Coordinates of C-alpha atoms in Angstrom, one line a residue:
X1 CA 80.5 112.3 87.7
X2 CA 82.3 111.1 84.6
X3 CA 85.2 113.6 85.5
X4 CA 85.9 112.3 88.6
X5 CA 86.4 108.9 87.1
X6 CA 90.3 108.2 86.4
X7 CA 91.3 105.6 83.6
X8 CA 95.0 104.6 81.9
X9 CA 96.8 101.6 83.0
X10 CA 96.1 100.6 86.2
X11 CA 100.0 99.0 86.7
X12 CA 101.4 102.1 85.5
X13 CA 98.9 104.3 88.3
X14 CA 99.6 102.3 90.9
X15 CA 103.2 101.6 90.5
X16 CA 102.9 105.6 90.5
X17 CA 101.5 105.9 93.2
X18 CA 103.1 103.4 95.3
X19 CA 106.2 104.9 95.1
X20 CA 105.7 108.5 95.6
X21 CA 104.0 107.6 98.5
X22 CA 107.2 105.7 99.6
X23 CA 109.1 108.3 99.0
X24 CA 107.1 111.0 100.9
X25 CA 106.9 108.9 104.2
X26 CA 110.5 107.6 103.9
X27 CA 111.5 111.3 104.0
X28 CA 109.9 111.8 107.0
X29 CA 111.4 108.8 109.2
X30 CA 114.6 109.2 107.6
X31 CA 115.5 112.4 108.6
X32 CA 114.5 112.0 112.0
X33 CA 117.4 109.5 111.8
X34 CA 120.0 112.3 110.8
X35 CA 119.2 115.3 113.0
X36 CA 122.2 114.5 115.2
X37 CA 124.6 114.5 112.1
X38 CA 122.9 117.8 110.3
X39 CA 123.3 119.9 113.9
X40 CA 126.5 118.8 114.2
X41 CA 127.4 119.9 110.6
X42 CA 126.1 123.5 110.9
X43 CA 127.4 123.5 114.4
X44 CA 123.5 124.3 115.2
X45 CA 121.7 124.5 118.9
X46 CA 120.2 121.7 120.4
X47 CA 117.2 123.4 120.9
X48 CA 116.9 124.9 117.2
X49 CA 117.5 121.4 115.1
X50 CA 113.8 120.5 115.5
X51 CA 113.1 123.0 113.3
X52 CA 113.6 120.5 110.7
X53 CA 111.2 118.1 111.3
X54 CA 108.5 120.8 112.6
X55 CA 108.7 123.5 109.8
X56 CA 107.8 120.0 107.1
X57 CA 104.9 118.9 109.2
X58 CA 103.6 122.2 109.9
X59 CA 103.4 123.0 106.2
X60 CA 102.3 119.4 105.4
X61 CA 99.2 119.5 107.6
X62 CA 98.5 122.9 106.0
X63 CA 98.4 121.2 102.6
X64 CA 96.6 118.1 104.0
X65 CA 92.9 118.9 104.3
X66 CA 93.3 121.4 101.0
X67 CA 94.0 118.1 98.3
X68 CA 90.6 117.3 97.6
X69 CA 89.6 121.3 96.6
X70 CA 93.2 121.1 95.2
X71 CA 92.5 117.9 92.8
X72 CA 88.9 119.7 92.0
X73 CA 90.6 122.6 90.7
X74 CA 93.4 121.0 88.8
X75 CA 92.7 117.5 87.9
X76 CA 94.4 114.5 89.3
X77 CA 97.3 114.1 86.6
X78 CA 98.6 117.9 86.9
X79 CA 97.8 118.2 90.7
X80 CA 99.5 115.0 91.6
X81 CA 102.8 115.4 89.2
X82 CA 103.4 119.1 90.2
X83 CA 103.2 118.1 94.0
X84 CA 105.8 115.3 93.1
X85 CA 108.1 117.4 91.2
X86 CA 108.3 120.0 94.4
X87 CA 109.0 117.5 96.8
X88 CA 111.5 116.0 94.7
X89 CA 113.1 119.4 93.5
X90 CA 112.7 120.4 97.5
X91 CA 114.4 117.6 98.6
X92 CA 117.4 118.2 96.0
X93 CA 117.6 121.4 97.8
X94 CA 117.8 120.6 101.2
X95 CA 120.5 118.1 100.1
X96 CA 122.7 121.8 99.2
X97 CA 121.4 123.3 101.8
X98 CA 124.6 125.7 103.2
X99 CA 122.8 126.7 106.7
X100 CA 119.7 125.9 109.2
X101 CA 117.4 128.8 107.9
X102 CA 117.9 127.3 104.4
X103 CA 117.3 123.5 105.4
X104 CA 114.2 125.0 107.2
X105 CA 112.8 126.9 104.5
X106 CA 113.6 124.3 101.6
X107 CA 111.6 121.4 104.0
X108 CA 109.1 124.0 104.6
X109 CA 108.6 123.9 100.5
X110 CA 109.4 120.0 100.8
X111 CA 106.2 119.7 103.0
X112 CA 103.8 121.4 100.9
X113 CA 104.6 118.9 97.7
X114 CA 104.4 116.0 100.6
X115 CA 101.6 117.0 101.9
X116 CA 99.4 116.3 99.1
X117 CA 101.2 113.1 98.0
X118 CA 99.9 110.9 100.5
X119 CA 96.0 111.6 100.7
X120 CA 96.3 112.2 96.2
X121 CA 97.7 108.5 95.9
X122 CA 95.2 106.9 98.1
X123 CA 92.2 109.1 96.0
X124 CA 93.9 108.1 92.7
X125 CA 94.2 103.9 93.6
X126 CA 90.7 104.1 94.9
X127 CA 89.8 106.2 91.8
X128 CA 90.9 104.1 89.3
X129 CA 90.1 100.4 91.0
X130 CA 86.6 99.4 90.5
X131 CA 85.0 99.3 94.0
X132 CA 84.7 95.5 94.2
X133 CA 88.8 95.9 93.9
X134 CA 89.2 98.3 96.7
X135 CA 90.6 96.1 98.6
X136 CA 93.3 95.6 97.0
X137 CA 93.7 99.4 96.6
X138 CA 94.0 100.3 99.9
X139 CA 96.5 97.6 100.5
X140 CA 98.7 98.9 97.6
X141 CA 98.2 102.4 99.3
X142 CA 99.0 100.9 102.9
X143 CA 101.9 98.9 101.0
X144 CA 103.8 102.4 100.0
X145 CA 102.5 103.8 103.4
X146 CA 104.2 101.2 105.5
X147 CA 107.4 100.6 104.3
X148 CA 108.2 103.7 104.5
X149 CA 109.0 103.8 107.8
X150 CA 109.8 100.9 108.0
X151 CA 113.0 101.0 106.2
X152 CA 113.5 105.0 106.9
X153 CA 115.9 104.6 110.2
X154 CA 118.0 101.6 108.5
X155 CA 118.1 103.2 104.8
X156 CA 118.7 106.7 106.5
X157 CA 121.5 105.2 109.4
X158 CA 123.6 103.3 106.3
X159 CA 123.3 106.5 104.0
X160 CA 124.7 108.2 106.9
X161 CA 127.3 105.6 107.5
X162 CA 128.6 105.4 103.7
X163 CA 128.7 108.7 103.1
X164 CA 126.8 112.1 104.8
X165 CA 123.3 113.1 105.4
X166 CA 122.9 115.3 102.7
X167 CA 122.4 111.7 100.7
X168 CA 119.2 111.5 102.5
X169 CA 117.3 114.3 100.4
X170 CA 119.6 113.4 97.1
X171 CA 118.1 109.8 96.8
X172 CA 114.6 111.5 96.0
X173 CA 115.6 112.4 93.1
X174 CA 115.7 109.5 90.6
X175 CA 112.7 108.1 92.2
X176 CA 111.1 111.7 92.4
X177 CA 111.7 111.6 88.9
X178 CA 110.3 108.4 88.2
X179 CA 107.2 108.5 90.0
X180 CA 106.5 112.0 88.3
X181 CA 107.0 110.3 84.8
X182 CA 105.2 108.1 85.6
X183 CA 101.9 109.2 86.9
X184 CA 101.8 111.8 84.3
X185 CA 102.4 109.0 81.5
X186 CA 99.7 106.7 82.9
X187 CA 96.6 109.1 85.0
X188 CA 93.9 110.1 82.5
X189 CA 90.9 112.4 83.2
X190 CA 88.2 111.9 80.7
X191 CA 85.9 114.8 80.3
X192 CA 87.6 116.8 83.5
X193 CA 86.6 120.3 84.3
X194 CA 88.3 122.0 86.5
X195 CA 86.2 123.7 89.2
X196 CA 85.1 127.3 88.5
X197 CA 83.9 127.4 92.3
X198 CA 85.0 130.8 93.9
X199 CA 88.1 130.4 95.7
X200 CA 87.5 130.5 99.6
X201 CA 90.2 132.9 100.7
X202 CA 89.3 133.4 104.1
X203 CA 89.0 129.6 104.8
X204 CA 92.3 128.8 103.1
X205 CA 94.0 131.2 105.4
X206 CA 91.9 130.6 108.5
X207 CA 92.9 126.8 108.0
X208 CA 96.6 128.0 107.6
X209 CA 97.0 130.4 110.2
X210 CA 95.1 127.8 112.6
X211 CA 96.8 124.3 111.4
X212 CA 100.3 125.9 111.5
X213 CA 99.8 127.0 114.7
X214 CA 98.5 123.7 116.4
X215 CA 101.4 122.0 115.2
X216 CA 103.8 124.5 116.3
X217 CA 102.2 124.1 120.1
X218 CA 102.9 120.1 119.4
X219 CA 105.9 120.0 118.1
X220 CA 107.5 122.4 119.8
X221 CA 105.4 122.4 123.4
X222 CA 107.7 120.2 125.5
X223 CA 110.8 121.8 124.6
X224 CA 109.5 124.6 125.7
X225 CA 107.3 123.8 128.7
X226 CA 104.1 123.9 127.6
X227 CA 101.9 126.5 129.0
X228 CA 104.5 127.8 130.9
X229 CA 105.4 129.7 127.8
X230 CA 104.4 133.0 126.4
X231 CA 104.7 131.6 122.9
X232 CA 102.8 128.6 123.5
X233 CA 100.3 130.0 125.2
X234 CA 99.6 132.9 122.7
X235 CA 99.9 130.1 119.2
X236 CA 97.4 127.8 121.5
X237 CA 94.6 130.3 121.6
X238 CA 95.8 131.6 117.8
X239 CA 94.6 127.6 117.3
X240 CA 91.9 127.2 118.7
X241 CA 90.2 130.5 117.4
X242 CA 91.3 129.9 113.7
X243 CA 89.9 126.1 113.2
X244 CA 86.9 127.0 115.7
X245 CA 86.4 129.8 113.2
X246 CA 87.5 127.7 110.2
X247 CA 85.0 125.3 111.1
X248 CA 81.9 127.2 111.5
X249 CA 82.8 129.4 108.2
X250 CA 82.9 126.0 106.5
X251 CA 79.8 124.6 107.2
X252 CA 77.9 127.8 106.6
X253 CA 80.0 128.7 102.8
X254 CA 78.4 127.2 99.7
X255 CA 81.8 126.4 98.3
X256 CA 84.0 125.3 101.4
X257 CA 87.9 124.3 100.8
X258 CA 87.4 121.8 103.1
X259 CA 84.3 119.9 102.8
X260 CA 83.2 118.9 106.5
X261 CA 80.1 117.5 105.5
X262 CA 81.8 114.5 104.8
X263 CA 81.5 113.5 108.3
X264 CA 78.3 113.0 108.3
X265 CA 78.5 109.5 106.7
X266 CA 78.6 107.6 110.0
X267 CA 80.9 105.1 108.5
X268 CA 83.5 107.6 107.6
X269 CA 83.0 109.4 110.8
X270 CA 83.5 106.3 112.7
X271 CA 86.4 105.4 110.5
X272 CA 88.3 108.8 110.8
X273 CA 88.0 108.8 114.4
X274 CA 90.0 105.0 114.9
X275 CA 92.6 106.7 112.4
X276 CA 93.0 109.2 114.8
X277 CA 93.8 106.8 117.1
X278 CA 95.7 104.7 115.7
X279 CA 98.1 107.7 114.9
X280 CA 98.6 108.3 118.5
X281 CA 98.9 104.5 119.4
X282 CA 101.4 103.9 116.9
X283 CA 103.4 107.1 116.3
X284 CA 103.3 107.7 120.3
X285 CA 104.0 103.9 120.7
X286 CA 106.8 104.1 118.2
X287 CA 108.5 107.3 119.8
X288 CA 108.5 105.8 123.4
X289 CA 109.9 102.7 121.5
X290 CA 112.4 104.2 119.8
X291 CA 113.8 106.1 123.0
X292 CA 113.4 102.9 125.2
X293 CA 115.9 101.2 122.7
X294 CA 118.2 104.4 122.4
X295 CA 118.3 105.8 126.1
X296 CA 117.5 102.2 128.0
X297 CA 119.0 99.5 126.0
X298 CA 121.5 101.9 124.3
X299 CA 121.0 101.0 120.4
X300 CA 122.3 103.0 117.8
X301 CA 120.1 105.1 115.5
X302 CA 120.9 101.6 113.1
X303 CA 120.5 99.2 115.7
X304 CA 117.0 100.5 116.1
X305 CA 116.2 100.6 112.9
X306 CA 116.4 97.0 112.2
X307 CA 114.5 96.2 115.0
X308 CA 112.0 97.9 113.2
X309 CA 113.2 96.0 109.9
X310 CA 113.0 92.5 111.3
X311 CA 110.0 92.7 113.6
X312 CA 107.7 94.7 110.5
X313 CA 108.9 93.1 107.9
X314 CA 105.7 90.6 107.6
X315 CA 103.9 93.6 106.8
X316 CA 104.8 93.6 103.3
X317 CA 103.9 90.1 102.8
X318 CA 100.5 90.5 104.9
X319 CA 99.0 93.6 103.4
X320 CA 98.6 92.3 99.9
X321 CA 96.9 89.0 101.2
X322 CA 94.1 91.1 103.2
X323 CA 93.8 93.2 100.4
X324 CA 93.0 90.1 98.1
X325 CA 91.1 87.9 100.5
X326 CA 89.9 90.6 103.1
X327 CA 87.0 91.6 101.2
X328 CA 85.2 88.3 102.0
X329 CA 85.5 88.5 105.5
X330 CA 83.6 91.2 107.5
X331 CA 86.0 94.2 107.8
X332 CA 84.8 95.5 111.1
X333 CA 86.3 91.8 112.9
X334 CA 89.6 92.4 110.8
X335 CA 89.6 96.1 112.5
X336 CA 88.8 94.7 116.0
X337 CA 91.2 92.2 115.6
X338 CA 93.5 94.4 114.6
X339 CA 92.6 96.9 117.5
X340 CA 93.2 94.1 120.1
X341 CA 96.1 92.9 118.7
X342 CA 97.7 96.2 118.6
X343 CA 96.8 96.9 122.7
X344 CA 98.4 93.7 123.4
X345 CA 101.6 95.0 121.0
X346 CA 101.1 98.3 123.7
X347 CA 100.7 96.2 127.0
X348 CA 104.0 93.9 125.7
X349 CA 105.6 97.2 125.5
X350 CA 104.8 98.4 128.9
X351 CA 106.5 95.3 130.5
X352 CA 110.1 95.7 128.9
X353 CA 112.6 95.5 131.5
X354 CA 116.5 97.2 131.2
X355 CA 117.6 93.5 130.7
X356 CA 115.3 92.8 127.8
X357 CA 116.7 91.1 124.8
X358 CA 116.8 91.1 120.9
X359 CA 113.7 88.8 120.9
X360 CA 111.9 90.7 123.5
X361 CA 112.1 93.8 121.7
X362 CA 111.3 92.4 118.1
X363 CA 108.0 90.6 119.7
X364 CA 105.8 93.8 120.3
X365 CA 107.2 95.5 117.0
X366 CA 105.9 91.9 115.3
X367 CA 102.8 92.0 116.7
X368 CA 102.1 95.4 115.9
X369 CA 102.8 94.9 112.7
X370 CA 100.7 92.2 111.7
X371 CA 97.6 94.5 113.8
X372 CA 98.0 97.5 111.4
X373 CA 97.9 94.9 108.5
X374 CA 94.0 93.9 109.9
X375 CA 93.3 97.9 110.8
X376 CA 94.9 100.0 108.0
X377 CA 93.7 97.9 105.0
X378 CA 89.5 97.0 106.0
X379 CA 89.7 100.9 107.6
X380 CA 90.5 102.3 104.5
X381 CA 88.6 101.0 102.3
X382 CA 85.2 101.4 104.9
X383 CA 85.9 105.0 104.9
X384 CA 86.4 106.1 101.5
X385 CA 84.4 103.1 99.3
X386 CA 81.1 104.1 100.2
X387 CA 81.7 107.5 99.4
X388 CA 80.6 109.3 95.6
X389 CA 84.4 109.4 93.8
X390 CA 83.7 113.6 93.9
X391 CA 84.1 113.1 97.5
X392 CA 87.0 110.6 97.9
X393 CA 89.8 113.0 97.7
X394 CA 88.5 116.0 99.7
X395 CA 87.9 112.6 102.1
X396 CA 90.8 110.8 101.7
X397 CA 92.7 114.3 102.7
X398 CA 91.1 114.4 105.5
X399 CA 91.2 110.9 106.7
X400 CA 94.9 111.7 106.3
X401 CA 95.0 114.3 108.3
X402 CA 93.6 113.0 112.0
X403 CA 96.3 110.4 111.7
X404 CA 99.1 112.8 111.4
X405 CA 97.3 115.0 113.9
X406 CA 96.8 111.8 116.2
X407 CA 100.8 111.3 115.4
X408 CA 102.0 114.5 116.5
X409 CA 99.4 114.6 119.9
X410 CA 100.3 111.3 120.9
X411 CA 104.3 112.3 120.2
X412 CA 103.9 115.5 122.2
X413 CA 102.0 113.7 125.2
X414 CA 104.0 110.9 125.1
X415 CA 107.7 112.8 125.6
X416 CA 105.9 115.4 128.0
X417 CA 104.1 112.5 130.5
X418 CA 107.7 110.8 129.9
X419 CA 109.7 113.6 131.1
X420 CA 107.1 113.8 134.3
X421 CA 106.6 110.5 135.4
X422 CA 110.4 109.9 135.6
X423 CA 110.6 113.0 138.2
X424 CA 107.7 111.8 139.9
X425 CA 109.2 108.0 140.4
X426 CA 112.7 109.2 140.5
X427 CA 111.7 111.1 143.8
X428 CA 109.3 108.2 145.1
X429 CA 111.9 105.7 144.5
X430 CA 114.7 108.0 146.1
X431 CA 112.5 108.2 149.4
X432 CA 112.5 104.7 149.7
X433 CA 116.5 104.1 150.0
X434 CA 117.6 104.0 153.3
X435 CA 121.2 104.7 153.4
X436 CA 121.8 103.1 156.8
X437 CA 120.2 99.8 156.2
X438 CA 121.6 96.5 155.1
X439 CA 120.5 95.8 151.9
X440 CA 121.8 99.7 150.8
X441 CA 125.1 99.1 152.4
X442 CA 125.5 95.6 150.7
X443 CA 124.8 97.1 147.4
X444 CA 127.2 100.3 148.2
X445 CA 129.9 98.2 149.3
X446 CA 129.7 95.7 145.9
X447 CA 129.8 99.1 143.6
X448 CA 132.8 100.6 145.4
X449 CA 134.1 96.5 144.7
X450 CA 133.8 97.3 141.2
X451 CA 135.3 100.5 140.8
X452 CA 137.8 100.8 143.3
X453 CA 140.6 100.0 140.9
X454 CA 139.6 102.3 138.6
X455 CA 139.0 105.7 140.6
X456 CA 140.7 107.9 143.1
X457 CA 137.4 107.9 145.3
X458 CA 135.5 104.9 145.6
X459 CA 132.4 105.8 147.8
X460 CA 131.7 108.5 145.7
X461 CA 131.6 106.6 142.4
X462 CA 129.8 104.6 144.3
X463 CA 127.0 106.2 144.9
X464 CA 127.0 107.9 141.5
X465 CA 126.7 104.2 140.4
X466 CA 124.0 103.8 142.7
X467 CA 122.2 107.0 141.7
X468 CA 122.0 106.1 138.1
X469 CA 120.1 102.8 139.1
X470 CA 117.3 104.8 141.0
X471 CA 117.3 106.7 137.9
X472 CA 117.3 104.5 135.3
X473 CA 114.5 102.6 136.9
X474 CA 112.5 105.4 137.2
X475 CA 113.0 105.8 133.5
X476 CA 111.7 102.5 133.0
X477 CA 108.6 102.4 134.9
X478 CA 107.7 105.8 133.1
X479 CA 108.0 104.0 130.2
X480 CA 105.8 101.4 131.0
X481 CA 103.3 103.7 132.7
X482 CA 103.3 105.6 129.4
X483 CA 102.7 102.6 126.9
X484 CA 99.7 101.1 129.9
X485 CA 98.4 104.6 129.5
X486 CA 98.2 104.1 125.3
X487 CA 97.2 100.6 125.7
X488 CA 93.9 102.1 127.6
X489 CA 93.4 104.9 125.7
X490 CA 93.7 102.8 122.3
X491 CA 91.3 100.4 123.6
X492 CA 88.2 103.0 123.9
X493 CA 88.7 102.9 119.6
X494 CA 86.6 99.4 119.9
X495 CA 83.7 101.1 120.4
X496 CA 83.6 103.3 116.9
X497 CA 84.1 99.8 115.2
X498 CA 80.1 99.1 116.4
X499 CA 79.8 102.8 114.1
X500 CA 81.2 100.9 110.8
X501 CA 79.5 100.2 107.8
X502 CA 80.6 97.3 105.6
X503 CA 81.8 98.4 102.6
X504 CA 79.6 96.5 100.1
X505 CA 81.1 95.9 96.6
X506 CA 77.7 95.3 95.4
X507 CA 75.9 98.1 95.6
X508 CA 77.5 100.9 92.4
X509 CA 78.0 104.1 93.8
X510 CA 77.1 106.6 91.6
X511 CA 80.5 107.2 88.8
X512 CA 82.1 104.5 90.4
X513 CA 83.4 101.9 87.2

């Protein structure tokens, strides 16, 4: 369809789209970096700070699977530019923000432009590329998608260091700005109409009620014991009632919001379901990561950012070369490769020690990094380039979506099993230690060495020194059990790569250019 087809300058839409896409997943990695600072600023509860994080991604996944009814019914130019200008005017006001209920509610309004930033951009690139060129799309989206993150925690720890965290939301703004001039300079429509298709109300607020829920349950599910809870409990079956009922009501409507029927292009199917997984291996992977460096190692919110910084860094100089020279090559070995590359990344993880150094820790983050490059890029572009352009962004949305939901699963199981297996080794390790034999008494007698010139009670600093060993290798092992566990579970995504279709630049898909 003609309307579906996007032309104007194709540096102008991509440099567009690149870096509102930055921008949106910057945001998110860069405030994870400043909760400490913005609690301790409105004097806020430990238990209440999360708010921040979960009230953006609970109206982001809202938004999510809505951008492709949403670009349908508005056109790519307006759609995108409005969603731009509300994250950036958002973010300008969490940056003024006077209180917690006010933070909360402007990143709840921040997470419904960011929602449809991501899944618009990667539509709009593969839009206005011609398919034999997709390619290179999808490694200009995965470019603005990767970096992101990758420079959130140092960019967030200096802005933090130099001056306060409310310089975290401020910096959106000139590039906010520039992104929305931008794409609304350069993103042409010919011949768009916007859709006249009745508005699904009940699926719209089936897929509200239902999304906002689940994430709710995720995000907030260990902090408050899971089912153990009244709340959690009740939002879990609120959940699963609303997208059971969401689903069925969209595969039986005529004019759906969310277009399920997608899935049944194998390829896509196939495609979605290793995105899925790769969200939990690699923002599960990243969280245990993150901890083991903060809580283990005891690196600073900077520190651990640029061991992010220097072990991903190769990502920006590797996705542009797959894009280019990927397409020759068949992309189901790039994703296996990748896949493989990525459970080794996992099973380096899972044999970090207490005494590991710089180099040790940079490895797996390396590793993983140039895996995503082979996954994200050939993945991509099998999903979506087989696909008619008047289902790409309905797709694309979509596609989005099981990697933030894989994210927040594997986030929430990661720091629940965490908690549990360092309990459960803590007291197996405990029941070992025989306080009447040698090697305990050896040990014993070197700590109260060490710290008998510094406390009125040797023995008893003693064994507090000797306490905090038992626990801090129990910590450790649960770490590695946790990233063995992900290593396994990442694995099982090889066999969905025998499901992929080779995206084939030769055969014209119908209003492709």
């Amino acid at each position: 369809m003609k309307g579906d087809v996007i032309t104007g300058s194709k540096a102008g839409i991509t440099i567009a789209a690149m870096a509102a896409a930055l921008m949106s997943v910057l945001d998110i990695s860069i405030v994870n970096v400043a909760l400490s600072d913005i609690r301790a600023s409105f004097g806020t509860p430990l238990d209440q700070i999360a708010w921040v994080s979960t009230g953006y991604m609970m109206a982001n996944v809202v938004v999510i699977p809505m951008t492709g009814w949403l670009q349908r019914r508005f056109g790519f130019r307006r759609y995108f530019t409005a969603s731009i200008l509300i994250f950036t005017a958002a973010s300008v006001l969490c940056g003024l923000a006077w209180d917690l209920p006010s933070l909360v509610a402007f990143r709840i309004l921040q997470g419904m432009g960011g929602g449809a930033i991501i899944p618009t951009s990667q539509a709009i690139l593969f839009a206005r590329y011609p398919q034999k060129e997709h390619g290179m799309a999808g490694a200009l989206f995965g470019l603005g998608a990767v970096t992101g993150p990758l420079l959130g925690p140092t960019v967030g720890g200096m802005l933090i260091e130099v001056a306060s965290w409310h310089w975290i939301f401020l910096i959106n703004l000139p590039v906010g700005l520039f992104a929305a001039f931008m794409a609304w300079r350069h993103i042409k429509q010919e011949d768009f109409a916007p859709s006249t298709a009745r508005v699904d109300r009940w699926g719209i607020a089936l897929l509200a009620v239902g999304m906002a829920a689940l994430q709710f349950v995720l995000e907030e599910g260990t902090r408050e014991d899971w089912f153990d809870s009244m709340k959690i409990t009740v939002l879990a079956v609120v959940a699963g009632v609303a997208l059971i009922t969401f689903i069925v009501h969209q595969l039986e409507t005529p004019e759906p919001v969310v277009d399920l029927r997608v899935f049944a292009n194998r390829s896509y199917a196939a495609a979605t379901g290793v995105n899925f997984l790769v969200g939990t291996a690699l923002f599960g992977g990243s969280f245990l990561f993150s901890l083991f460096c903060g809580t283990v190692m005891h690196y600073s919110a900077l520190d651990i950012g640029l061991v992010f910084l220097k072990g991903s860094f190769i990502q920006v100089l590797l996705m542009p070369l797959i894009g280019k020279f990927g397409g020759k090559l068949d992309g189901r070995w790039l994703v296996g490769l990748g896949i493989v590359g990525m459970c080794f990344s996992l099973w380096t993880n899972g044999h970090l020690s207490s005494t590991a150094d710089e180099a040790a820790l940079i490895t797996p983050v390396f590793i993983r990094a140039c895996s995503m490059g082979f996954i994200f890029v050939p993945l991509s572009v099998m999903a979506l380039s087989n696909l008619r352009p008047d289902q790409r962004g309905n797709a694309a949305g979509l596609f989005n979506l099981t990697r933030e939901l894989g994210g927040s699963i594997g986030t929430a199981w990661m720091s629940s099993a965490l908690n549990r297996l360092t309990k459960v080794n803590t007291t197996a390790l405990a029941s070992h230690v025989d306080p009447y034999s040698q090697v305990t008494q050896e040990q014993l007698a070197a700590l109260k060495a060490t710290v008998a010139a510094r406390v009125t009670d040797p023995l008893a600093a003693a064994y507090g020194l000797f306490s905090q060993r038992i626990n801090m290798q129990a910590l450790v092992r649960a770490f590695n059990a946790n990233f063995t566990v992900l290593t396994a579970i990442f694995a099982c995504s090889l066999v969905l790569v025998f499901l992929l279709q080779r995206a084939n630049p030769g055969v014209k898909v119908e209003g492709a250019h």
